[in-house]
């Protein structure tokens, strides 16, 4: 399913992921069920079907919380945040992203937290908080081995948000803010992402 998605064949990706979902249901493996529902939600979100995406993410979240899978819960919360942001509900998106970041901190997986900074950067750009967005882009790109990990199906959204931030600030101001973000360690970047400060 991931390969089909990466190759630009969402129909095949959905078919394969749905097949995996059925196998997970046959096995009674709730972790598989939660993760495959989350993947279907991600595909639906990327195709602009926000209602379907929200349904899949909500189902994934309920199951992942039931079985205590923090990582699947994180992915579902991040997905619900993406849906809210895409629908223009920035307050809800921010709240969901913060809840997801709390799980990152609980899991103590630094790479996941670093990857999640990209979601905050995109949200800041959508809210026209361009200095904040540029700092978060700088932090995310410095703390991750590869931006590709951060964005997966949201690559185009990530690139658009970063380009819009650069255009709004101008090259000099963007680079200065990006460099400020680049100097942050993970703890500082997470605290900044979670802060309510309007830049």
XYZ file of C-alpha atoms in Angstrom:
199
model
C 0.000 0.000 0.000
C 2.785 2.420 0.850
C 4.620 1.595 -2.361
C 1.470 2.087 -4.448
C 0.874 5.423 -2.738
C 4.450 6.567 -3.286
C 4.120 5.592 -6.953
C 1.043 7.794 -7.328
C -1.597 5.058 -7.483
C -4.081 5.893 -4.692
C -6.649 3.400 -5.959
C -4.211 0.511 -5.627
C -3.002 1.870 -2.283
C -6.557 1.846 -0.923
C -7.189 -1.682 -2.230
C -4.037 -3.063 -0.608
C -4.543 -1.225 2.683
C -8.169 -2.381 2.835
C -6.984 -5.951 2.247
C -4.523 -5.578 5.125
C -7.347 -4.169 7.255
C -9.505 -7.241 6.551
C -6.581 -9.523 7.448
C -6.095 -7.597 10.694
C -9.792 -7.983 11.475
C -9.646 -11.718 10.702
C -6.691 -12.044 13.072
C -8.370 -9.891 15.699
C -5.212 -7.744 15.814
C -6.401 -4.334 16.942
C -2.997 -2.717 16.457
C -3.072 -3.641 12.758
C -6.679 -2.496 12.485
C -5.857 0.884 14.057
C -2.797 1.463 11.877
C -4.571 0.506 8.634
C -7.567 2.703 9.467
C -5.106 5.523 10.029
C -3.477 4.884 6.662
C -6.877 4.943 4.936
C -7.577 8.226 6.720
C -4.306 9.668 5.454
C -5.093 8.685 1.879
C -8.612 10.121 2.125
C -7.218 13.372 3.577
C -4.631 13.678 0.811
C -7.424 13.268 -1.757
C -9.522 15.988 -0.111
C -12.189 13.666 1.313
C -12.140 15.208 4.790
C -15.320 13.550 6.044
C -14.025 10.070 5.189
C -10.601 10.942 6.578
C -12.058 12.126 9.885
C -14.139 8.948 10.211
C -11.096 6.731 9.649
C -8.882 8.741 12.010
C -11.552 8.752 14.738
C -11.978 4.976 14.439
C -8.209 4.498 14.503
C -7.876 6.728 17.567
C -10.588 4.879 19.489
C -8.994 1.488 18.831
C -5.421 2.657 19.451
C -6.437 4.203 22.776
C -8.240 0.988 23.697
C -5.120 -1.110 23.122
C -2.724 1.514 24.486
C -0.837 2.150 21.267
C 0.603 5.622 21.709
C 2.164 5.676 18.264
C -1.094 4.821 16.473
C -2.868 7.378 18.685
C -0.260 9.964 17.715
C -0.785 9.277 14.019
C -4.576 9.494 14.372
C -4.378 12.773 16.308
C -1.994 14.251 13.763
C -4.355 13.122 10.998
C -7.348 14.717 12.704
C -5.271 17.880 13.054
C -4.554 17.860 9.330
C -8.263 17.494 8.599
C -9.148 20.380 10.932
C -6.443 22.563 9.386
C -7.595 21.728 5.867
C -11.104 22.775 6.876
C -9.823 26.082 8.278
C -10.330 25.192 11.951
C -6.887 26.290 13.089
C -7.717 26.312 16.806
C -8.808 22.662 16.703
C -5.801 21.742 14.559
C -3.447 23.360 17.064
C -5.127 21.568 19.956
C -4.877 18.187 18.211
C -1.235 18.793 17.250
C -0.446 19.636 20.873
C -2.148 16.453 22.052
C -0.115 14.490 19.503
C 3.101 16.179 20.659
C 2.317 15.224 24.261
C 2.279 11.589 23.119
C 5.617 12.120 21.352
C 7.084 13.359 24.609
C 5.560 10.434 26.504
C 7.023 7.952 24.015
C 10.416 9.680 24.215
C 11.067 9.137 20.518
C 12.897 12.289 19.499
C 12.663 11.636 15.777
C 8.859 11.459 15.927
C 8.731 14.768 17.801
C 11.115 16.344 15.295
C 8.988 15.068 12.427
C 5.858 16.491 14.079
C 7.412 19.984 14.130
C 6.657 20.172 10.395
C 2.919 20.037 11.157
C 3.282 23.032 13.470
C 5.274 24.894 10.798
C 2.573 24.323 8.179
C -0.121 25.405 10.649
C 1.795 28.591 11.509
C 2.083 29.439 7.810
C -1.655 28.825 7.328
C -2.318 31.244 10.204
C -0.034 33.836 8.576
C 2.461 33.587 11.454
C 5.351 33.663 9.041
C 8.259 34.355 11.421
C 7.046 31.499 13.592
C 6.635 29.234 10.568
C 10.143 29.980 9.308
C 11.658 29.195 12.719
C 9.736 25.932 12.903
C 10.783 24.966 9.366
C 14.395 25.617 10.359
C 14.090 23.536 13.519
C 12.283 20.684 11.796
C 14.705 20.452 8.903
C 17.723 20.563 11.192
C 16.467 18.033 13.714
C 15.318 15.463 11.153
C 17.593 13.331 8.992
C 15.203 13.930 6.086
C 12.273 16.260 5.502
C 10.668 13.423 3.560
C 10.013 11.691 6.870
C 8.131 14.724 8.110
C 5.727 15.137 5.296
C 5.079 11.780 3.608
C 1.781 12.372 1.792
C 1.841 16.067 2.792
C 4.947 16.857 0.755
C 3.159 19.239 -1.591
C 1.475 20.988 1.338
C 4.820 21.293 3.111
C 6.530 22.741 0.047
C 3.668 25.212 -0.568
C 3.693 26.389 3.034
C 7.460 26.848 3.056
C 7.392 28.711 -0.270
C 4.565 30.946 0.949
C 6.514 31.688 4.119
C 9.638 32.577 2.152
C 7.659 34.792 -0.256
C 5.833 36.597 2.565
C 8.973 37.324 4.566
C 11.468 37.848 1.757
C 14.683 35.881 1.469
C 16.657 37.801 4.095
C 14.017 37.703 6.837
C 13.136 34.082 6.045
C 16.773 33.004 6.282
C 17.276 34.880 9.558
C 14.211 33.253 11.154
C 15.107 29.854 9.682
C 18.585 30.152 11.205
C 17.033 30.947 14.606
C 15.020 27.743 14.358
C 18.061 25.815 13.223
C 19.861 26.717 16.465
C 17.129 25.214 18.649
C 17.649 21.833 20.243
C 14.716 19.420 20.291
C 13.427 20.492 23.698
C 13.539 24.172 22.741
C 11.851 23.539 19.404
C 9.058 21.487 20.991
C 8.494 24.159 23.650
C 8.362 26.806 20.918
C 5.924 24.748 18.846
C 3.667 24.298 21.859
C 3.800 27.933 22.908
C 0.832 30.188 22.361
C 3.011 33.174 21.384
C 1.796 34.927 18.257
C 4.822 35.884 16.197
